[in-house]
Amino acid sequence: MTEILMIMLAAILTENFIFIKFMGICPFLGVSDKADKALGMSFAVIFVMTLSSGTTWAVYHYLLVPFGLEYLQTVAFILVIASLVQFIEMFLKKYVPALYSSLGIFLPLITTNCAVLGAALLSISNGYTFLQSVIFGFSAAVGFMVAVLIFAGVREKLRFSNVPKAFQGMPIALVAAGLIAMVFSGFSGISL
Amino acid sequence: MIKKIISQFKDSAIINNPTFIQALGMCPTLATTTSAINALGMGLAATAVLILSNVIISLLRKIIPSQVRIASYIVIISGAVTAIELLMKAYLVDLYDALGIFIPLIVVNCIILARAEAFASKNNVLLSLVDGLATGLGFTGALFIIGCIREFLGSGSIFGFVITPEQFHATIFVMAPGAFLTLGMLMALVQKLKNRTPKSKAQLENAETEVSQ
């Protein structure tokens, strides 16, 4: 139990995927200009990452290891993630159209979100069990949500402030992200 | 032909620099630039993958059906990444350990997929090769600049040679926040230069005419 709590705390705060590990920066910068867009993307990421961590774990341990094909893990994982995303998109379109209309546009972008592949690769290299890797994927995605929501709040304020011309757009967003990252590095002392 | 290659090179590497202008592939840019040598290693690994994938995709561009092209590109790219990863594991163990998970993550680097979709699928092999090399070198150059600045400010050295004494080291620059700050400042500088260029040219011409008069 403590181990699971430790994995969750680490993935959300001390080893936050965005601010400490630098994974998933592209969607983070892309959707954080509005809070509702950020929320939609975060839910899609939570959904896909939880499922993909479990699926890739099973693929690795029941398909790649028995045949001695561990070196193909990158190829196998990216295929699993891409087809999983496609499958989720089709499933939601057919059975849960309400959810599809709010998450649909974010789903195709998730295939190239490096946090998803990163979480899959990390839970294999950390030697997690099935349950642990599902929890790890879920909490890493929650960490993404925390980061992107905080940042969306900051960026909405930034729109009304008087930014020097050279800093407008991406540069000021990066500097703001740097300041938030400084806050997150303050968590680094915590361990259970 | 050579003129076309040169202009393509300039366009892919400098005018549309993947990092500073297009802001693509931000994850490795921020994560692996803690020192000049890591940044260079990451940039060159990505360049090798870019060249390989661009050439293969350009060769197969008439065979791949357009409905499944993205999936095919991802398979080709991940194949190239696995090859580079195994090579690095065999011959460059230190660099492989330092870059860690960001080597397999080259697969989802948006620069590579973007060049495959926007360039290699529409152009011949030679131009695609040039584009891959140029984009890769533009990416490597940007990473190298960021890496040098962060290593110099953060650990007072460049390529591991210590330059400034320890009390001048600002450790924050080799930590996570320093990556965001450095890249933000550099992008602001690029924007400033971009806004200025036409004006400064005009000023130069004015100055010249004044001198000649």
Coordinates of C-alpha atoms in Angstrom, one line a residue:
Chain A
M1 CA 0.0 0.0 0.0
T2 CA 2.8 2.5 0.9
E3 CA 4.5 1.5 -2.3
I4 CA 1.5 2.5 -4.3
L5 CA 1.1 5.7 -2.4
M6 CA 4.7 6.4 -3.0
I7 CA 4.4 5.8 -6.8
M8 CA 1.4 8.2 -6.9
L9 CA 3.0 11.0 -4.9
A10 CA 6.2 10.7 -6.9
A11 CA 4.4 10.7 -10.3
I12 CA 2.2 13.7 -9.4
L13 CA 4.5 15.9 -7.5
T14 CA 8.2 15.1 -7.0
E15 CA 8.7 13.5 -10.4
N16 CA 6.1 15.6 -12.3
F17 CA 6.2 14.6 -15.9
I18 CA 6.0 18.2 -17.2
F19 CA 8.1 20.2 -14.8
I20 CA 10.7 17.7 -13.6
K21 CA 11.0 15.0 -16.3
F22 CA 10.1 17.1 -19.4
M23 CA 7.7 14.7 -21.1
G24 CA 4.6 15.9 -22.9
I25 CA 5.8 19.5 -23.3
C26 CA 4.3 19.9 -26.8
P27 CA 0.6 19.3 -25.8
F28 CA 1.4 21.2 -22.6
L29 CA 2.4 24.3 -24.5
G30 CA -0.3 23.7 -27.1
V31 CA -3.5 23.4 -25.1
S32 CA -2.6 25.5 -22.1
D33 CA -3.8 28.8 -23.5
K34 CA -7.4 28.2 -22.4
A35 CA -8.5 26.4 -19.2
D36 CA -11.4 24.4 -20.8
K37 CA -9.1 23.1 -23.6
A38 CA -6.5 22.2 -21.0
L39 CA -9.1 20.2 -19.0
G40 CA -10.4 18.3 -22.1
M41 CA -6.8 17.3 -23.1
S42 CA -6.0 16.3 -19.5
F43 CA -9.0 13.9 -19.3
A44 CA -8.1 12.4 -22.7
V45 CA -4.5 11.9 -21.5
I46 CA -5.6 10.3 -18.2
F47 CA -7.9 8.0 -20.1
V48 CA -5.3 6.9 -22.7
M49 CA -2.3 6.7 -20.3
T50 CA -4.1 4.5 -17.8
L51 CA -5.2 2.1 -20.5
S52 CA -1.9 2.1 -22.4
S53 CA 0.2 1.5 -19.3
G54 CA -1.7 -1.7 -18.6
T55 CA -1.8 -2.8 -22.3
T56 CA 1.9 -2.2 -22.9
W57 CA 2.8 -4.0 -19.7
A58 CA 0.8 -7.1 -20.9
V59 CA 2.3 -6.9 -24.4
Y60 CA 5.8 -6.7 -22.9
H61 CA 5.5 -9.5 -20.4
Y62 CA 3.3 -11.9 -22.4
L63 CA 4.4 -11.3 -25.9
L64 CA 7.9 -9.8 -26.1
V65 CA 9.6 -11.6 -23.2
P66 CA 8.6 -15.2 -24.0
F67 CA 10.0 -14.8 -27.6
G68 CA 13.1 -12.9 -26.5
L69 CA 12.1 -9.8 -28.4
E70 CA 12.7 -7.2 -25.7
Y71 CA 14.7 -5.0 -28.1
L72 CA 11.6 -4.4 -30.1
Q73 CA 9.8 -2.7 -27.2
T74 CA 9.9 0.8 -28.7
V75 CA 8.3 -0.3 -32.0
A76 CA 5.8 -2.6 -30.2
F77 CA 4.7 0.1 -27.7
I78 CA 4.2 2.9 -30.2
L79 CA 2.1 0.5 -32.4
V80 CA 0.0 -0.5 -29.3
I81 CA -0.5 3.1 -28.3
A82 CA -1.4 4.2 -31.8
S83 CA -3.9 1.5 -32.3
L84 CA -5.3 1.9 -28.8
V85 CA -5.9 5.6 -29.4
Q86 CA -7.6 4.7 -32.7
F87 CA -9.7 2.1 -31.1
I88 CA -10.8 4.4 -28.2
E89 CA -11.7 7.0 -30.8
M90 CA -13.9 4.6 -32.7
F91 CA -15.5 3.2 -29.5
L92 CA -16.3 6.6 -28.1
K93 CA -17.7 7.8 -31.5
K94 CA -20.1 4.9 -31.6
Y95 CA -21.1 4.4 -28.0
V96 CA -20.4 7.5 -26.0
P97 CA -20.9 10.4 -28.4
A98 CA -21.2 13.0 -25.7
L99 CA -17.7 12.1 -24.4
Y100 CA -16.4 11.9 -28.0
S101 CA -17.6 15.4 -28.8
S102 CA -15.6 16.8 -25.9
L103 CA -12.4 14.6 -26.1
G104 CA -12.5 13.7 -29.8
I105 CA -10.2 16.5 -31.1
F106 CA -7.5 15.8 -28.6
L107 CA -7.3 12.0 -29.1
P108 CA -5.3 11.9 -32.4
L109 CA -2.7 14.2 -30.8
I110 CA -2.1 11.9 -28.0
T111 CA -0.3 9.3 -30.1
T112 CA 2.7 11.7 -30.4
N113 CA 2.5 12.7 -26.8
C114 CA 5.8 11.5 -25.4
A115 CA 4.4 11.2 -21.9
V116 CA 2.4 8.2 -23.0
L117 CA 5.3 6.3 -24.5
G118 CA 7.5 7.5 -21.7
A119 CA 5.3 6.2 -19.0
A120 CA 5.1 2.8 -20.7
L121 CA 8.9 2.6 -21.1
L122 CA 9.6 3.8 -17.6
S123 CA 7.3 1.3 -15.9
I124 CA 9.1 -1.5 -17.7
S125 CA 12.5 -0.2 -16.8
N126 CA 11.4 0.4 -13.2
G127 CA 10.3 -3.3 -13.0
Y128 CA 6.7 -2.5 -11.9
T129 CA 4.0 -5.1 -11.5
F130 CA 0.8 -4.8 -13.6
L131 CA -1.1 -2.9 -10.8
Q132 CA 1.8 -0.7 -10.2
S133 CA 2.3 0.3 -13.8
V134 CA -1.5 1.1 -14.2
I135 CA -1.3 3.3 -11.1
F136 CA 1.9 4.9 -12.4
G137 CA 0.3 5.7 -15.8
F138 CA -2.8 7.1 -14.1
S139 CA -0.9 9.3 -11.6
A140 CA 1.6 10.5 -14.2
A141 CA -1.4 11.7 -16.2
V142 CA -2.9 13.3 -13.1
G143 CA 0.4 15.1 -12.7
F144 CA 0.1 16.3 -16.3
M145 CA -3.4 17.6 -15.5
V146 CA -2.2 19.4 -12.4
A147 CA 0.7 21.0 -14.4
V148 CA -1.4 22.0 -17.4
L149 CA -4.3 23.5 -15.2
I150 CA -1.9 25.6 -13.1
F151 CA -0.2 26.8 -16.3
A152 CA -3.5 27.6 -18.0
G153 CA -4.4 29.8 -15.1
V154 CA -1.2 31.7 -15.4
R155 CA -1.5 32.1 -19.2
E156 CA -5.0 33.4 -18.9
K157 CA -3.7 36.1 -16.6
L158 CA -0.7 36.7 -18.9
R159 CA -3.0 37.7 -21.8
F160 CA -4.0 40.9 -19.9
S161 CA -0.6 41.9 -18.9
N162 CA 1.8 44.2 -20.8
V163 CA 4.5 42.0 -22.1
P164 CA 7.6 43.4 -23.9
K165 CA 7.3 42.9 -27.7
A166 CA 10.2 40.4 -28.0
F167 CA 8.7 38.2 -25.2
Q168 CA 5.2 38.0 -26.6
G169 CA 3.8 34.5 -27.2
M170 CA 6.1 31.5 -26.6
P171 CA 9.0 33.2 -24.8
I172 CA 7.0 34.6 -21.9
A173 CA 5.1 31.3 -21.6
L174 CA 8.4 29.4 -21.3
V175 CA 9.7 31.9 -18.6
A176 CA 6.4 31.5 -16.7
A177 CA 6.7 27.7 -17.0
G178 CA 10.3 28.0 -15.6
L179 CA 9.0 29.9 -12.5
I180 CA 6.3 27.2 -11.9
A181 CA 9.0 24.5 -12.4
M182 CA 11.0 26.2 -9.6
V183 CA 8.0 25.7 -7.3
F184 CA 7.7 22.1 -8.3
S185 CA 11.4 21.5 -7.6
G186 CA 10.6 22.5 -4.0
F187 CA 8.8 19.2 -3.7
S188 CA 12.0 17.2 -4.3
G189 CA 12.7 16.7 -0.7
I190 CA 9.5 14.7 0.0
S191 CA 9.8 10.9 0.2
L192 CA 7.7 8.4 2.0
Chain B
M1 CA 20.2 21.7 -58.7
I2 CA 23.0 22.6 -56.4
K3 CA 21.5 26.0 -55.9
K4 CA 18.2 24.4 -55.0
I5 CA 20.0 22.1 -52.5
I6 CA 21.7 25.1 -50.9
S7 CA 18.5 27.1 -50.6
Q8 CA 16.6 24.0 -49.2
F9 CA 19.4 23.6 -46.7
K10 CA 19.2 27.2 -45.5
D11 CA 15.5 27.1 -45.4
S12 CA 15.3 23.9 -43.3
A13 CA 18.1 24.7 -40.9
I14 CA 17.9 28.4 -40.3
I15 CA 14.9 30.2 -41.7
N16 CA 12.5 27.5 -40.3
N17 CA 14.7 26.4 -37.4
P18 CA 12.8 23.5 -35.8
T19 CA 13.6 24.7 -32.2
F20 CA 13.6 28.5 -32.2
I21 CA 11.2 29.3 -34.9
Q22 CA 8.8 26.3 -35.1
A23 CA 9.0 25.3 -31.4
L24 CA 8.9 21.6 -32.2
G25 CA 10.5 18.8 -30.2
M26 CA 10.5 20.7 -27.0
C27 CA 10.9 17.7 -24.7
P28 CA 14.5 16.6 -25.7
T29 CA 15.4 20.3 -26.1
L30 CA 14.6 21.0 -22.5
A31 CA 15.6 17.7 -21.0
T32 CA 18.9 16.8 -22.5
T33 CA 20.6 20.2 -22.6
T34 CA 22.2 20.0 -19.2
S35 CA 25.6 20.0 -20.8
A36 CA 27.1 20.8 -24.2
I37 CA 28.1 17.2 -24.9
N38 CA 24.7 15.7 -24.0
A39 CA 23.0 18.3 -26.2
L40 CA 25.3 17.5 -29.1
G41 CA 24.7 13.7 -28.7
M42 CA 21.0 14.1 -28.6
G43 CA 21.0 16.4 -31.6
L44 CA 23.2 14.1 -33.7
A45 CA 21.1 11.0 -32.7
A46 CA 18.0 12.8 -33.9
T47 CA 19.8 13.9 -37.1
A48 CA 20.7 10.3 -37.9
V49 CA 17.1 9.2 -37.4
L50 CA 15.8 12.1 -39.5
I51 CA 18.1 11.3 -42.4
L52 CA 17.2 7.6 -42.2
S53 CA 13.5 8.1 -42.0
N54 CA 13.3 10.9 -44.6
V55 CA 15.2 8.8 -47.1
I56 CA 13.2 5.6 -46.5
I57 CA 9.9 7.5 -46.6
S58 CA 10.9 9.3 -49.7
L59 CA 11.8 6.0 -51.4
L60 CA 8.4 4.5 -50.4
R61 CA 6.3 7.6 -51.0
K62 CA 4.6 6.1 -54.1
I63 CA 3.9 2.8 -52.4
I64 CA 2.4 3.9 -49.1
P65 CA -1.4 4.4 -49.3
S66 CA -2.4 7.7 -48.0
Q67 CA -5.0 6.4 -45.6
V68 CA -2.4 4.6 -43.5
R69 CA 0.5 6.9 -44.1
I70 CA 0.9 8.2 -40.5
A71 CA 0.9 4.6 -39.1
S72 CA 3.5 3.6 -41.7
Y73 CA 5.6 6.6 -41.0
I74 CA 5.6 5.8 -37.2
V75 CA 6.7 2.2 -37.9
I76 CA 9.5 3.4 -40.2
I77 CA 10.6 6.0 -37.7
S78 CA 10.5 3.6 -34.7
G79 CA 12.6 1.1 -36.7
A80 CA 15.2 3.8 -37.4
V81 CA 15.2 4.8 -33.7
T82 CA 15.7 1.2 -32.6
A83 CA 18.6 0.8 -34.9
I84 CA 20.3 4.0 -33.6
E85 CA 19.5 3.0 -30.0
L86 CA 21.2 -0.4 -30.4
L87 CA 24.2 1.2 -32.1
M88 CA 24.5 3.8 -29.2
K89 CA 24.1 1.1 -26.6
A90 CA 27.0 -0.8 -28.2
Y91 CA 29.5 2.0 -29.0
L92 CA 28.6 5.0 -26.9
V93 CA 27.5 3.6 -23.5
D94 CA 28.2 6.8 -21.5
L95 CA 26.1 9.0 -23.8
Y96 CA 23.4 6.3 -23.9
D97 CA 23.2 6.3 -20.1
A98 CA 23.2 10.1 -19.9
L99 CA 20.3 10.5 -22.4
G100 CA 18.4 7.5 -21.0
I101 CA 14.8 7.4 -22.0
F102 CA 15.0 10.2 -24.4
I103 CA 16.7 8.0 -27.0
P104 CA 13.6 5.8 -27.5
L105 CA 11.4 8.9 -27.2
I106 CA 12.9 10.2 -30.5
V107 CA 10.1 8.2 -32.0
V108 CA 7.5 10.7 -30.8
N109 CA 9.6 13.8 -31.5
C110 CA 7.3 15.9 -33.6
I111 CA 10.1 17.3 -35.8
I112 CA 10.6 13.9 -37.4
L113 CA 7.0 13.2 -38.1
A114 CA 6.5 16.7 -39.3
R115 CA 9.3 16.5 -41.9
A116 CA 8.1 13.1 -43.0
E117 CA 4.6 14.4 -43.6
A118 CA 5.4 17.8 -44.9
F119 CA 8.5 17.1 -46.9
A120 CA 9.7 13.5 -47.5
S121 CA 6.3 12.3 -48.7
K122 CA 6.3 14.9 -51.5
N123 CA 9.9 15.2 -52.6
N124 CA 12.6 13.1 -54.2
V125 CA 15.3 11.2 -52.3
L126 CA 18.1 13.7 -52.7
L127 CA 16.1 16.7 -51.5
S128 CA 14.7 14.6 -48.6
L129 CA 18.2 13.6 -47.6
V130 CA 19.3 17.3 -47.7
D131 CA 16.2 18.3 -45.7
G132 CA 16.7 15.6 -43.1
L133 CA 20.4 16.6 -42.7
A134 CA 19.6 20.4 -42.6
T135 CA 16.7 20.1 -40.1
G136 CA 18.7 17.8 -38.0
L137 CA 21.7 20.2 -38.0
G138 CA 19.4 23.1 -37.2
F139 CA 18.1 21.1 -34.2
T140 CA 21.6 20.1 -33.1
G141 CA 22.8 23.7 -33.4
A142 CA 19.9 25.0 -31.3
L143 CA 20.5 22.3 -28.7
F144 CA 24.2 22.9 -28.6
I145 CA 23.7 26.7 -28.0
I146 CA 21.3 26.0 -25.1
G147 CA 23.6 23.2 -23.8
C148 CA 26.6 25.5 -23.8
I149 CA 24.7 28.4 -22.0
R150 CA 23.3 26.1 -19.4
E151 CA 26.5 24.2 -18.7
F152 CA 28.5 27.5 -18.5
L153 CA 26.0 29.2 -16.1
G154 CA 25.1 26.1 -14.1
S155 CA 28.4 24.2 -13.7
G156 CA 30.9 26.8 -14.9
S157 CA 32.3 24.7 -17.6
I158 CA 32.1 23.9 -21.3
F159 CA 32.6 20.3 -22.5
G160 CA 33.6 19.5 -18.9
F161 CA 36.5 22.0 -18.8
V162 CA 36.0 24.1 -15.7
I163 CA 36.2 27.8 -16.4
T164 CA 34.7 29.7 -13.4
P165 CA 35.3 29.0 -9.7
E166 CA 32.6 27.2 -7.8
Q167 CA 31.1 30.3 -6.1
F168 CA 29.9 31.6 -9.5
H169 CA 27.9 28.5 -10.3
A170 CA 24.1 29.0 -10.6
T171 CA 23.0 25.4 -10.1
I172 CA 19.4 26.3 -11.1
F173 CA 20.5 26.4 -14.7
V174 CA 21.3 22.7 -14.8
M175 CA 18.0 22.0 -13.0
A176 CA 14.6 21.8 -14.6
P177 CA 13.6 25.5 -14.2
G178 CA 16.8 26.7 -15.9
A179 CA 15.9 24.8 -19.0
F180 CA 12.6 26.8 -19.4
L181 CA 14.2 30.1 -18.5
T182 CA 17.2 29.7 -20.9
L183 CA 14.9 28.6 -23.8
G184 CA 12.5 31.4 -23.1
M185 CA 15.2 34.0 -23.1
L186 CA 16.8 32.7 -26.3
M187 CA 13.4 32.6 -28.1
A188 CA 12.8 36.2 -27.0
L189 CA 16.2 37.1 -28.5
V190 CA 15.4 35.4 -31.8
Q191 CA 12.0 37.3 -31.9
K192 CA 13.8 40.6 -31.2
L193 CA 16.4 39.9 -34.0
K194 CA 13.6 38.9 -36.4
N195 CA 11.6 42.1 -35.7
R196 CA 14.7 44.2 -36.1
T197 CA 16.4 42.8 -39.2
P198 CA 14.5 44.8 -41.9
K199 CA 14.8 48.0 -39.9
S200 CA 18.5 47.6 -39.3
K201 CA 19.1 46.9 -43.0
A202 CA 17.4 50.1 -43.8
Q203 CA 19.4 51.9 -41.2
L204 CA 22.6 50.5 -42.6
E205 CA 21.7 51.7 -46.1
N206 CA 20.9 55.1 -44.7
A207 CA 24.2 55.2 -43.0
E208 CA 26.0 54.2 -46.1
T209 CA 24.3 56.8 -48.3
E210 CA 25.1 59.4 -45.6
V211 CA 28.8 58.4 -45.7
S212 CA 29.0 58.4 -49.5
Q213 CA 27.3 61.8 -49.6

